[in-house]
Coordinates of C-alpha atoms in Angstrom, one line a residue:
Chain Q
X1 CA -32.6 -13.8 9.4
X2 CA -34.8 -12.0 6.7
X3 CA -34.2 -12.6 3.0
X4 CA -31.3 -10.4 0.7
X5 CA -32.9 -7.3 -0.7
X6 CA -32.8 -6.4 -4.3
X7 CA -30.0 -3.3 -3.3
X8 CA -27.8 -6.6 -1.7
X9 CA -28.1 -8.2 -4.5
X10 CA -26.8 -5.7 -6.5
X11 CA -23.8 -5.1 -4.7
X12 CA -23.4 -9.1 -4.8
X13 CA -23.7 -9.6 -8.4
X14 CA -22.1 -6.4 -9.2
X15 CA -18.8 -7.6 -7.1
X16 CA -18.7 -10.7 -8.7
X17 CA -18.8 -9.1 -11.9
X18 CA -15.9 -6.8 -11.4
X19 CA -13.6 -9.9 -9.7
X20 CA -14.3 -12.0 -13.0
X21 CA -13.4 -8.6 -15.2
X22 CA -10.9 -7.9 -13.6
X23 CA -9.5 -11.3 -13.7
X24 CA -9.7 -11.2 -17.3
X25 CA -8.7 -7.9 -17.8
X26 CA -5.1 -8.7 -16.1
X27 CA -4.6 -12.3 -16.8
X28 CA -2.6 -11.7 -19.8
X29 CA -1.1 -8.6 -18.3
X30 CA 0.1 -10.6 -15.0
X31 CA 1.3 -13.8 -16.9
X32 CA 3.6 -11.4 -18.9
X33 CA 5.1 -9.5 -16.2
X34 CA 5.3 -12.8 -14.4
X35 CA 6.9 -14.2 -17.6
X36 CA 9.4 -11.6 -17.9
X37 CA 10.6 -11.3 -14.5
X38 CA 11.0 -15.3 -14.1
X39 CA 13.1 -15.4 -17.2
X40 CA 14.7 -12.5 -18.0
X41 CA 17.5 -10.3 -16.4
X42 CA 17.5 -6.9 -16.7
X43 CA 19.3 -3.6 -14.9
X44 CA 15.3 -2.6 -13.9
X45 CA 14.0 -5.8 -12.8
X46 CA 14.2 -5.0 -9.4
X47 CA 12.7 -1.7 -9.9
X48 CA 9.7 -3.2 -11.8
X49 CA 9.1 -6.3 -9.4
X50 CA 8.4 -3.2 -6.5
X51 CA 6.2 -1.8 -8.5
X52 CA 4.1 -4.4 -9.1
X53 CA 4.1 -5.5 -5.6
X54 CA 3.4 -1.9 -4.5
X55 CA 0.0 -2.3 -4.3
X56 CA 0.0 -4.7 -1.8
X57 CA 1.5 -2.4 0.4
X58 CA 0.7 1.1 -0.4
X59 CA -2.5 2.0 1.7
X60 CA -5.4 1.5 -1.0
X61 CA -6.6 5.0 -0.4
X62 CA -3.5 5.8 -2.0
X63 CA -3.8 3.4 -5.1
X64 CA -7.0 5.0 -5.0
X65 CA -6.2 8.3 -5.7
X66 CA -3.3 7.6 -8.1
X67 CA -5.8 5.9 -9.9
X68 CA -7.8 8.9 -10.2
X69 CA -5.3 10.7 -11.1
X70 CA -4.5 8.7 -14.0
X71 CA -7.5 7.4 -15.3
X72 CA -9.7 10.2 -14.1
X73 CA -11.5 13.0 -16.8
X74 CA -8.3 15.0 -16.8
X75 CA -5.6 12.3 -16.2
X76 CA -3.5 11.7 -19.2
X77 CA -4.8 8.0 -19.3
X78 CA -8.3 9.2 -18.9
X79 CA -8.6 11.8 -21.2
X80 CA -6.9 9.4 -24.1
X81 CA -9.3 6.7 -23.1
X82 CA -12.1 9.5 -23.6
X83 CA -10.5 11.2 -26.8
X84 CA -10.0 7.8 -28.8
X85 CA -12.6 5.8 -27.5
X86 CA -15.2 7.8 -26.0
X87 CA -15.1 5.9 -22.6
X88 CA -14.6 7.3 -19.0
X89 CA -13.9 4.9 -16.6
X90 CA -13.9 7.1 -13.1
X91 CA -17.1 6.8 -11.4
X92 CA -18.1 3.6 -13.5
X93 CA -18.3 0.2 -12.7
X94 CA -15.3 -0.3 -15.6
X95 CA -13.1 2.4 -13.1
X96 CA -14.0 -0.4 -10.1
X97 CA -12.7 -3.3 -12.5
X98 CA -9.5 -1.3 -13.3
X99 CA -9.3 -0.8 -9.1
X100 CA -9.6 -4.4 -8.5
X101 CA -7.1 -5.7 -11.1
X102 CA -4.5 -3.3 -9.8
X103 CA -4.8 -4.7 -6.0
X104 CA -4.7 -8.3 -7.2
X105 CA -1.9 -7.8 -9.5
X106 CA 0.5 -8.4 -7.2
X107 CA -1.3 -11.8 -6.1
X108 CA -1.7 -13.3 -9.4
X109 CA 2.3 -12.1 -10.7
X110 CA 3.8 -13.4 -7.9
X111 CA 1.3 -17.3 -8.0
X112 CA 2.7 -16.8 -11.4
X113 CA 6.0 -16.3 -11.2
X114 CA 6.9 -19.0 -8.6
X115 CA 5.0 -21.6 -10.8
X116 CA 7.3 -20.1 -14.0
X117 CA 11.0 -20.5 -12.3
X118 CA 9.9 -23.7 -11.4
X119 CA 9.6 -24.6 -15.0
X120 CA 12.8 -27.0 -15.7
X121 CA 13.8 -25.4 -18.8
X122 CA 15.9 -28.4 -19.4
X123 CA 12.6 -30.2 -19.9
X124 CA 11.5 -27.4 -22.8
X125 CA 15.4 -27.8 -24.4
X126 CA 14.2 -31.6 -24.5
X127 CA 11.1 -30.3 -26.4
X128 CA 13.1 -28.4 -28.9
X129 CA 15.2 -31.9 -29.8
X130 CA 11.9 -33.8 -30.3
X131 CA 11.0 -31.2 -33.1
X132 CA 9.1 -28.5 -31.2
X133 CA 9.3 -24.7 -32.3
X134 CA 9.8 -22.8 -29.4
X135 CA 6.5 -21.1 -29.6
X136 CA 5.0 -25.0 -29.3
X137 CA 7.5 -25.8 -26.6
X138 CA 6.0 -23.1 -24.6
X139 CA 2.3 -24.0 -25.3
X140 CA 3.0 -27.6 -24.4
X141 CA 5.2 -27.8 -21.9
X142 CA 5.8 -24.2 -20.4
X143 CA 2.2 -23.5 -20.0
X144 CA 0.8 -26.6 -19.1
X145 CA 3.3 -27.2 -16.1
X146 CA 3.0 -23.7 -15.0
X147 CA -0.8 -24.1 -15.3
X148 CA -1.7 -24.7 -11.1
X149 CA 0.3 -21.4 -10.8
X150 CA -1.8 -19.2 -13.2
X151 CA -5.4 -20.8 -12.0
X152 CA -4.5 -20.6 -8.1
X153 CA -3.0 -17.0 -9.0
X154 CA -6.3 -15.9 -10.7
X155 CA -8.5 -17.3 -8.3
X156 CA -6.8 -15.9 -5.4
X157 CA -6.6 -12.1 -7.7
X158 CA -10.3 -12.9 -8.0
X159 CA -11.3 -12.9 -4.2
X160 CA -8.8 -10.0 -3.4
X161 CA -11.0 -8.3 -6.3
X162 CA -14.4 -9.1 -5.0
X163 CA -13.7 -8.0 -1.3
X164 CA -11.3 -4.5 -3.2
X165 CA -12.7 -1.8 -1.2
X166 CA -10.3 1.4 -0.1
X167 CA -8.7 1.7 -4.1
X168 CA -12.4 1.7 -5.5
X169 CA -14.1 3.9 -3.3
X170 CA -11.6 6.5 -3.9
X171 CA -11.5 6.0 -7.5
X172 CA -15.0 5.3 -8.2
X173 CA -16.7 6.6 -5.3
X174 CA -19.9 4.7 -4.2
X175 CA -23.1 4.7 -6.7
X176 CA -25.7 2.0 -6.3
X177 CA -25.7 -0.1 -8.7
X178 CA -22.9 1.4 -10.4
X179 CA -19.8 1.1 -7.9
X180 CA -21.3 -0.1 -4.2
X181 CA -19.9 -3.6 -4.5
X182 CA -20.3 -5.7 -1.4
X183 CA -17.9 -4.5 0.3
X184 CA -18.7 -1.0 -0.2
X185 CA -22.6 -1.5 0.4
X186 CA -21.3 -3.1 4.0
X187 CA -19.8 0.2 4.9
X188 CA -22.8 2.1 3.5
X189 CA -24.9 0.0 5.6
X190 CA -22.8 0.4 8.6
X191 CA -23.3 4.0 8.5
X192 CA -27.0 4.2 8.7
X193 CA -28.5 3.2 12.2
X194 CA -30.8 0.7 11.2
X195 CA -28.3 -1.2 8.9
X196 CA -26.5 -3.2 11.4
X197 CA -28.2 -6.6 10.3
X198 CA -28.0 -6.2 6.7
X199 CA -24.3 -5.3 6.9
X200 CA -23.7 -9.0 9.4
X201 CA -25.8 -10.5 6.6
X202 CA -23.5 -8.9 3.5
X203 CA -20.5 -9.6 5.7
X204 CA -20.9 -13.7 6.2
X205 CA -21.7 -13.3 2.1
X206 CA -18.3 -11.8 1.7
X207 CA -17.0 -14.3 4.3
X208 CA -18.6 -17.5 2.5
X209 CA -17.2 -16.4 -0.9
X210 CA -13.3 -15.7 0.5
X211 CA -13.3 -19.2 1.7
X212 CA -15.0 -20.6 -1.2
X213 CA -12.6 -18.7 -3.5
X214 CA -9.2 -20.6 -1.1
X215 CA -11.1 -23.8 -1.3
X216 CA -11.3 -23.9 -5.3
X217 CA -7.7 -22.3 -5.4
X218 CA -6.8 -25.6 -3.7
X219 CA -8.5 -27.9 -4.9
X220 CA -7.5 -26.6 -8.3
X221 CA -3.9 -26.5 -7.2
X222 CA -4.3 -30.0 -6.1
X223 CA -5.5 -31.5 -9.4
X224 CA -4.2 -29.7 -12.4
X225 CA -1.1 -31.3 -12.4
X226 CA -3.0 -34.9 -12.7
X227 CA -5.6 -33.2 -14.9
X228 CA -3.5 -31.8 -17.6
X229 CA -1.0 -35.5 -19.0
X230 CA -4.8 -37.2 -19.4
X231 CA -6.0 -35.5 -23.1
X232 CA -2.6 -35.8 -24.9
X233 CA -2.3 -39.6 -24.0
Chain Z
X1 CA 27.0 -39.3 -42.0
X2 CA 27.9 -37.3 -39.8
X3 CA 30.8 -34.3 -39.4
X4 CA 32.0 -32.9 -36.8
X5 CA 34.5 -30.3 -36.4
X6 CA 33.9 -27.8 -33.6
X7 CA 35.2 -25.7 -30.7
X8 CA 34.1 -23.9 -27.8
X9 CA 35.7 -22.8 -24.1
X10 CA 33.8 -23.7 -21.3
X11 CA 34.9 -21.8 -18.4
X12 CA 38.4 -22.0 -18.8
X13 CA 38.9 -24.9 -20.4
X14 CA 38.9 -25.5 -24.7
X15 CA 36.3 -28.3 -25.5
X16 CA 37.0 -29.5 -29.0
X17 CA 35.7 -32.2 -31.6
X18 CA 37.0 -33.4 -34.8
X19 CA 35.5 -36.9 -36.2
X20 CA 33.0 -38.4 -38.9
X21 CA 31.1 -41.2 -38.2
X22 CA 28.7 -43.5 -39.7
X23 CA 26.1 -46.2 -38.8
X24 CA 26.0 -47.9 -35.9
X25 CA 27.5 -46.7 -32.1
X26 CA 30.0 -44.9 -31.4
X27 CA 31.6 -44.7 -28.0
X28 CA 32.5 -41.1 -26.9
X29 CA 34.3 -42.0 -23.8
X30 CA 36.2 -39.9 -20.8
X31 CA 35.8 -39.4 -17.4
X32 CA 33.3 -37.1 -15.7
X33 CA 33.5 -33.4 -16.9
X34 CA 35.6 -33.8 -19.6
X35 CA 33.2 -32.2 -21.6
X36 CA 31.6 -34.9 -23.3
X37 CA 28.1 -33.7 -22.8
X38 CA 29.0 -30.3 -24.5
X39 CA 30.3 -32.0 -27.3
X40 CA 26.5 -33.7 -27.6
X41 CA 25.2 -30.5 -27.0
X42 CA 27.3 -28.4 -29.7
X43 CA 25.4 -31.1 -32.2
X44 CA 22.2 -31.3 -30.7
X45 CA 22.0 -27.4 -31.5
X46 CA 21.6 -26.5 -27.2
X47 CA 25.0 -25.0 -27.3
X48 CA 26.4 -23.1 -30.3
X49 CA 30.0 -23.5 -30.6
X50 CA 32.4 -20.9 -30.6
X51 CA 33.5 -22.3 -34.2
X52 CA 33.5 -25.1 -36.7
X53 CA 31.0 -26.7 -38.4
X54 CA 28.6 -30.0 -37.8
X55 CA 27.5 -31.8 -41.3
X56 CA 24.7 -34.3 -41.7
X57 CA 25.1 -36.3 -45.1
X58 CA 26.9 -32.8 -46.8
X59 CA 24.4 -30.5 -45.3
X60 CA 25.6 -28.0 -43.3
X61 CA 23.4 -27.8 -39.3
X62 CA 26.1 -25.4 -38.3
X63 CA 28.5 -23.0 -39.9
X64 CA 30.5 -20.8 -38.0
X65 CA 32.2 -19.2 -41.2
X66 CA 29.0 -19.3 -42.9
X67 CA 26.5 -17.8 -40.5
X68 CA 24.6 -21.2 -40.4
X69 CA 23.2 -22.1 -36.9
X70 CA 19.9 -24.9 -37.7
X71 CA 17.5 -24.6 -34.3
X72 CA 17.7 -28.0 -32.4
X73 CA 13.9 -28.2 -33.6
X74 CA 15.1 -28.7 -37.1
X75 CA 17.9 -31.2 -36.8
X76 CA 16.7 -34.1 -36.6
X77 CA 18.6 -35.0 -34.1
X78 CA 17.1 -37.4 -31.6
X79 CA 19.0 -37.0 -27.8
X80 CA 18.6 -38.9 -25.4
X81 CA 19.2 -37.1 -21.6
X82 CA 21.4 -38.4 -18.9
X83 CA 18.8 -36.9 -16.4
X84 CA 16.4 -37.9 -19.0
X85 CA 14.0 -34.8 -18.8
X86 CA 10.3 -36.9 -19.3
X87 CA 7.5 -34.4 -19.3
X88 CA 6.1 -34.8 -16.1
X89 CA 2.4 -33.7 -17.3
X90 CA 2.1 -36.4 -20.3
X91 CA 1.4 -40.4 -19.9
X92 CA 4.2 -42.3 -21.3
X93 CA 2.3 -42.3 -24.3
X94 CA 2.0 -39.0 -24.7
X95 CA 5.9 -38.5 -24.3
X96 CA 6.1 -41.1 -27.1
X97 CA 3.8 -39.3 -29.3
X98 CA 5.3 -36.3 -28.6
X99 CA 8.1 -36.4 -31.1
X100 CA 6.0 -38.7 -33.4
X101 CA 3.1 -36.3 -33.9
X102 CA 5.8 -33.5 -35.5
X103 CA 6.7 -35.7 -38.0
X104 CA 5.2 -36.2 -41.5
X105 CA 3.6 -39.3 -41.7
X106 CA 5.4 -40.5 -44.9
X107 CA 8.8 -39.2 -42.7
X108 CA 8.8 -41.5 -39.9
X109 CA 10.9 -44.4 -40.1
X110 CA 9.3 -46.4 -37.0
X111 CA 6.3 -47.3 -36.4
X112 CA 4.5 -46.3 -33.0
X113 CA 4.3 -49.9 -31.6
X114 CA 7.8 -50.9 -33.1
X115 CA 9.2 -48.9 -30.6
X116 CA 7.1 -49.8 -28.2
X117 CA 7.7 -53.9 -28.7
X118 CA 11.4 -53.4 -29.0
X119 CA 11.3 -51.5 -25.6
X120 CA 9.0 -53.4 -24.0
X121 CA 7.1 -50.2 -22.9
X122 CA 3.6 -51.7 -24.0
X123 CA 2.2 -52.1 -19.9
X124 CA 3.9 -48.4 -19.0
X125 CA 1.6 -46.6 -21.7
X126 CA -0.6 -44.9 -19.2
X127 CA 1.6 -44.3 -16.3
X128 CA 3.2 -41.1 -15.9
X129 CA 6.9 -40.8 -16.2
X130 CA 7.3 -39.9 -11.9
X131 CA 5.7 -43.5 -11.1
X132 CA 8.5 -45.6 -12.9
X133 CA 11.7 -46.6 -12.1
X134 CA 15.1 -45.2 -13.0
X135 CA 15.5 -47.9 -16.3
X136 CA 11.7 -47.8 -17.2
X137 CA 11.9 -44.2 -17.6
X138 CA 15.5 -44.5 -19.1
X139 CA 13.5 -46.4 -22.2
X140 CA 11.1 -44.3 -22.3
X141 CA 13.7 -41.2 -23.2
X142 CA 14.7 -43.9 -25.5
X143 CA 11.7 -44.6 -26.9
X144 CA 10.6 -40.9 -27.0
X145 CA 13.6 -40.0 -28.9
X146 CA 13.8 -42.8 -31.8
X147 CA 9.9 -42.1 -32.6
X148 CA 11.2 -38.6 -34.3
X149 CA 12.7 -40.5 -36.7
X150 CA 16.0 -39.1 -36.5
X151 CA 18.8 -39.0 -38.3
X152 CA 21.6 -39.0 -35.6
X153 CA 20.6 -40.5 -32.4
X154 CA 23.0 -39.2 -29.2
X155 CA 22.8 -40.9 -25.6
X156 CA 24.5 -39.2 -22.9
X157 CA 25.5 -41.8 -20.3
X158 CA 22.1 -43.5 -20.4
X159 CA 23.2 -45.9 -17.9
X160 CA 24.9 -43.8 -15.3
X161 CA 22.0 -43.2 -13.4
X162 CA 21.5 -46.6 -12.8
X163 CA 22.7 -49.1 -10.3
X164 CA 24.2 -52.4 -11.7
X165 CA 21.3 -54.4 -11.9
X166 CA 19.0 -52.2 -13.7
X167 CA 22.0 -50.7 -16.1
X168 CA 22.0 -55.3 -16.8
X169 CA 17.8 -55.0 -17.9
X170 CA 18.7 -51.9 -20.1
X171 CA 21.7 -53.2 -21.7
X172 CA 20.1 -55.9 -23.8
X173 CA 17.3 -52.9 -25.0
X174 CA 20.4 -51.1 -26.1
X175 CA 21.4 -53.9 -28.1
X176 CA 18.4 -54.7 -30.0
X177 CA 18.3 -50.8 -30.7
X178 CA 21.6 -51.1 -32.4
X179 CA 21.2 -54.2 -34.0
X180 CA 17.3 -53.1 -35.1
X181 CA 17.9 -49.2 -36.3
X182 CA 20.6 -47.8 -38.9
X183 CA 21.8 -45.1 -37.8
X184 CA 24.8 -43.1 -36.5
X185 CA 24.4 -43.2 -32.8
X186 CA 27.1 -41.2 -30.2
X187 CA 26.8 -43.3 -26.9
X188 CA 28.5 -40.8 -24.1
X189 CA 30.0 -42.7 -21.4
X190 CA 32.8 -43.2 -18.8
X191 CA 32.1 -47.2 -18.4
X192 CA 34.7 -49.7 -20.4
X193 CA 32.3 -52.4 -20.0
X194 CA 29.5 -50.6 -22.1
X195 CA 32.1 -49.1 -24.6
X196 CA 32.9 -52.6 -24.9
X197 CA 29.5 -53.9 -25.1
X198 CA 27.9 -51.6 -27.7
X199 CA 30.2 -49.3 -29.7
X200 CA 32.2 -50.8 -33.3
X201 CA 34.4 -47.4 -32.5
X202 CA 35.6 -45.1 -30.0
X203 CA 36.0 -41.6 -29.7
X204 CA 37.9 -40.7 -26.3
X205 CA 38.0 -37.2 -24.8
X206 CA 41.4 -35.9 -23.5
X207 CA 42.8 -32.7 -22.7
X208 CA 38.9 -31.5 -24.0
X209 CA 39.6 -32.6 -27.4
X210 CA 37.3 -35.7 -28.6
X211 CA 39.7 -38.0 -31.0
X212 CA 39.5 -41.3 -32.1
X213 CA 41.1 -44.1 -30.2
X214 CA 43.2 -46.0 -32.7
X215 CA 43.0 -49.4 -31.7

């Protein structure tokens, strides 16, 4: 099998870029939905818990082009976002990260979530007795024992991110070096006739870093627990 | 010393307590879901009673009349859990330190290794709290909640989870601890033999009402 071209490279490093953006872009998002919807009630909880697994259902083309709709030149997000700041993000590689941390919302709230109710708040009411504010009880005890949650939530968001395709070619179209991630640049490839071995070649890439991506979410998961009690003893 | 005069309905029922009480233990003693832990928990601060007030030498920790309602983190108040509550994701050490680290140095009363001697925790320092036994981690939660240097020390039924030859190796801990620290301690619990054991007084809870047992 011949060597990765420059253009696969691209689309490699550009994918990987946009999963670890788009990771950081909706980290803090993600851990306060999750936050809010493992311990608080309200009339709309079940009405904003839809919503934010609604990507994960919706066909992506669809995602896509709400997406668009919003955040392109004349959606109301868009045209803010180009009023106050200057920026457009449709048709940019920022529009792609915005793509991708919509479709691994879902993943990383719900990783989130489950490690949050399980969070014995009996154990944080033991915090507040030993002298903690409840600002430190949640740094300490909250966020450390909810930790495995949040990492195996953000690596999983992050390989749903790398391998977004249908939400970001509809928002963002497909520009080289711009917006052809890998996944994209496998369907580019796949409609030229000569592409066929290039695309198998971009497609065990894609295939090496999914598994590597559940592997670390494991191991992770796995260890953290241990990891975490060692520096405060 | 410490005052307490409060009220609060759980469910249907009217928990109440009315007593003052000094140095060393006091038994507060009643069979199972009489409400003796929400009486600890109305002067811990984790419940907040319907009315009445809790005083700590004078000062007021809760004041229904007065809009006073001092956060659990501020009382001073060291409890110690029937179900314990450890944090699973610290050493033993690090549950120790826990408390100890929030207080001023010049504030604490005991000393880290103190504690440690007088509950013979010295070989569990690095283990984490899920790979001890029932009555190791028991002393632990003991340990953990002396080294805030409290002023009021409360122990809901300690022993309960316990069978009869561990509540026997905790006991005699229990004893030092009253002989080795002044201060007021409320020891919850529905066993004569430990009222009789520990406590110079006894508070019993009937009809939801804590009162003293006249002897």
């Amino acid at each position: 099998m011949s060597e990765l071209s420059a253009a696969d490279w691209q689309s490699i490093l550009l994918s990987l870029k946009v999963g670890a953006w788009s990771v950081v872009v909706s980290l803090p998002i993600a851990f306060g939905l999750a936050y809010v919807l493992a311990r608080v009630d309200f009339v709309l909880k079940p009405v904003v818990t839809a919503l934010v697994l609604l990507p994960l259902v919706l066909p992506p083309v669809v995602t896509g082009y709400l997406l668009l709709l919003t955040f392109g030149r004349n959606g109301p997000v868009g045209l803010w976002l180009y009023d106050w700041f200057g920026v457009t993000v449709a048709f940019r590689w920022t529009g792609a990260v915005i793509a991708a941390a919509v479709m691994g919302l879902p993943l990383m709230v719900t990783g989130m979530r489950l490690s949050l109710e399980s969070v014995d708040r009996r154990i944080e009411m033991a915090a507040r007795t030993l002298g903690a504010s409840p600002w430190r009880a949640f740094w300490t005890v909250t966020l450390p024992l909810s930790l495995p949650g949040i990492v195996g939530g953000s690596v999983l968001s992050f390989a749903r991110s790398v391998g977004e395709f249908g939400a970001t070619i509809t928002f963002v179209s497909n520009i080289p070096g711009e917006t052809r991630t890998l996944p994209i640049a496998i369907y580019s490839l796949l409609q030229s006739p000569t592409g066929d071995s290039a695309a198998l070649k971009l497609s065990l890439i894609a295939i090496g870093l999914s598994i590597g991506a559940i592997i670390v979410a494991e191991l992770l998961h796995r260890r953290l627990p241990k990891a975490t009690g060692r520096d405060d003893a | 010393m410490l005052e307490v005069d409060v009220a609060t309905t759980r469910g249907e029922a009217a928990i109440e307590a009315r007593f003052k009480i000094d140095e060393g233990v006091t038994a507060l003693f009643g069979p199972s879901g009489s409400g003796k832990t929400t009486v600890l928990s109305m002067i811990a601060g984790i419940i907040r009673p319907r009315s009445g007030r809790v005083l700590l030498d004078g000062q007021a920790l809760f004041d229904a009349d007065r809009g006073i309602d001092i956060p659990p983190e501020r009382r001073h108040i060291g409890v110690v859990f029937q179900d314990r509550r450890l944090f699973p994701h610290l050493s033993v050490a690090g549950n120790l330190n826990y408390g100890f680290r929030l207080v001023p140095h010049a504030e604490r009363v005991q000393s880290f290794n103190d504690v440690v001697a007088l509950l013979g925790l010295d070989r569990l320092l690095e283990r984490k709290p899920l790979t001890l036994s029932g009555g190791e981690q028991q002393r632990v939660a003991i340990g953990r909640a002396l080294l805030m240097s409290p002023r009021v020390l409360l122990m809901d039924e300690p022993l309960a989870s316990l069978d009869g030859r561990r509540k026997d190796e905790i006991l005699p801990y229990l004893e030092k601890l009253r002989d080795a620290v002044r201060l007021p301690i409320v020891y919850v619990t529905h066993d004569q033999r430990e009222v009789s054991r520990l406590a110079r007084r006894t508070l019993e809870m009937r009809d939801g009402c804590a009162r003293e047992v006249v002897p």
